[in-house]
CSV table of C-alpha atoms in Angstrom, one decimal:
chain,number,residue,atom,x,y,z
A,1,ALA,CA,0.0,0.0,0.0
A,2,GLY,CA,1.3,3.4,-0.9
A,3,ARG,CA,0.7,6.9,0.4
A,4,ILE,CA,1.3,10.4,-0.8
A,5,ASP,CA,4.4,11.6,0.9
A,6,ARG,CA,3.9,15.3,0.4
A,7,ILE,CA,1.4,17.8,-1.2
A,8,ASP,CA,2.6,21.4,-1.7
A,9,GLU,CA,0.2,24.2,-2.6
A,10,SER,CA,1.0,27.5,-4.2
A,11,LYS,CA,-1.5,30.0,-5.6
A,12,GLY,CA,-4.2,27.3,-6.2
A,13,SER,CA,-2.0,24.7,-7.9
A,14,HIS,CA,-0.7,21.6,-6.2
A,15,ARG,CA,2.5,19.5,-6.5
A,16,LEU,CA,2.7,15.9,-5.3
A,17,ILE,CA,6.0,14.5,-4.1
A,18,ASP,CA,6.8,10.8,-3.6
A,19,TYR,CA,10.2,10.2,-1.8
A,20,LYS,CA,11.9,7.0,-3.1
A,21,LYS,CA,14.7,5.0,-1.6
A,22,SER,CA,15.1,3.1,-4.9
A,23,LYS,CA,15.3,4.4,-8.5
A,24,VAL,CA,12.3,4.8,-10.8
A,25,ALA,CA,13.4,4.6,-14.4
A,26,PRO,CA,12.0,7.2,-16.7
A,27,LYS,CA,11.4,4.4,-19.2
A,28,SER,CA,9.1,2.7,-16.7
A,29,ILE,CA,7.0,5.9,-16.4
A,30,ALA,CA,6.9,6.4,-20.2
A,31,ARG,CA,5.8,2.8,-20.7
A,32,GLY,CA,3.1,3.0,-18.1
A,33,LYS,CA,4.8,0.6,-15.7
A,34,ALA,CA,5.3,3.2,-12.9
A,35,PHE,CA,1.9,4.8,-12.6
A,36,GLN,CA,1.9,5.5,-8.8
A,37,LEU,CA,2.1,9.3,-9.2
A,38,ALA,CA,-0.7,9.4,-11.8
A,39,LEU,CA,-3.0,7.5,-9.4
A,40,TYR,CA,-2.0,9.8,-6.6
A,41,ALA,CA,-2.9,12.8,-8.8
A,42,LEU,CA,-6.3,11.4,-9.7
A,43,ALA,CA,-7.0,10.6,-6.0
A,44,CYS,CA,-5.9,14.1,-4.9
A,45,GLU,CA,-8.1,15.9,-7.5
A,46,ALA,CA,-11.1,13.6,-7.0
A,47,ALA,CA,-11.2,12.9,-3.3
A,48,ILE,CA,-8.4,14.2,-1.1
A,49,LEU,CA,-8.7,17.9,-2.2
A,50,PRO,CA,-11.7,17.9,-4.5
A,51,GLY,CA,-11.4,20.6,-7.2
A,52,CYS,CA,-7.7,21.1,-6.8
A,53,ALA,CA,-5.4,21.2,-9.9
A,54,VAL,CA,-2.3,18.9,-9.6
A,55,GLU,CA,0.2,20.9,-11.6
A,56,ARG,CA,3.2,18.5,-11.1
A,57,ALA,CA,4.0,15.1,-9.6
A,58,VAL,CA,7.6,14.1,-9.0
A,59,TYR,CA,9.7,11.3,-7.5
A,60,ILE,CA,12.6,12.4,-5.4
A,61,ALA,CA,15.3,10.0,-4.4
A,62,VAL,CA,16.2,10.0,-0.7
A,63,GLY,CA,18.2,7.6,1.5
A,64,LYS,CA,21.8,6.6,1.6
A,65,LYS,CA,24.2,7.4,-1.2
A,66,ASP,CA,27.9,6.6,-1.0
A,67,GLY,CA,27.6,6.2,2.7
A,68,ALA,CA,26.0,9.6,3.3
A,69,THR,CA,22.4,10.2,4.2
A,70,VAL,CA,20.5,12.3,1.5
A,71,ALA,CA,17.6,14.3,3.0
A,72,PRO,CA,14.6,15.5,1.2
A,73,PRO,CA,15.1,19.0,-0.3
A,74,SER,CA,13.7,22.0,1.6
A,75,VAL,CA,10.5,23.7,0.4
A,76,PRO,CA,11.2,26.7,-1.8
A,77,SER,CA,9.8,29.9,-0.4
A,78,ARG,CA,7.1,30.2,-3.0
A,79,TRP,CA,5.6,26.9,-1.9
A,80,SER,CA,3.9,26.2,1.4
A,81,MET,CA,3.3,22.7,2.8
A,82,THR,CA,-0.3,21.6,3.2
């Protein structure tokens, strides 16, 4: 079972973020094999925040890389967390 990791809102548009510890190949997305974000966007627009517009949905890699911990990026000032 999955969950939406983060929803950002700015000026009426929304951005979904899914943090991943493993890679998601762009080819998998293009071929329709990695459709998690598309389902999240549909759920967000239809049920979680009815009437919202999901402008963007992205995967962000987090976890360990070369022995160092990689943290999620900070929120740019133009976006607020919701």
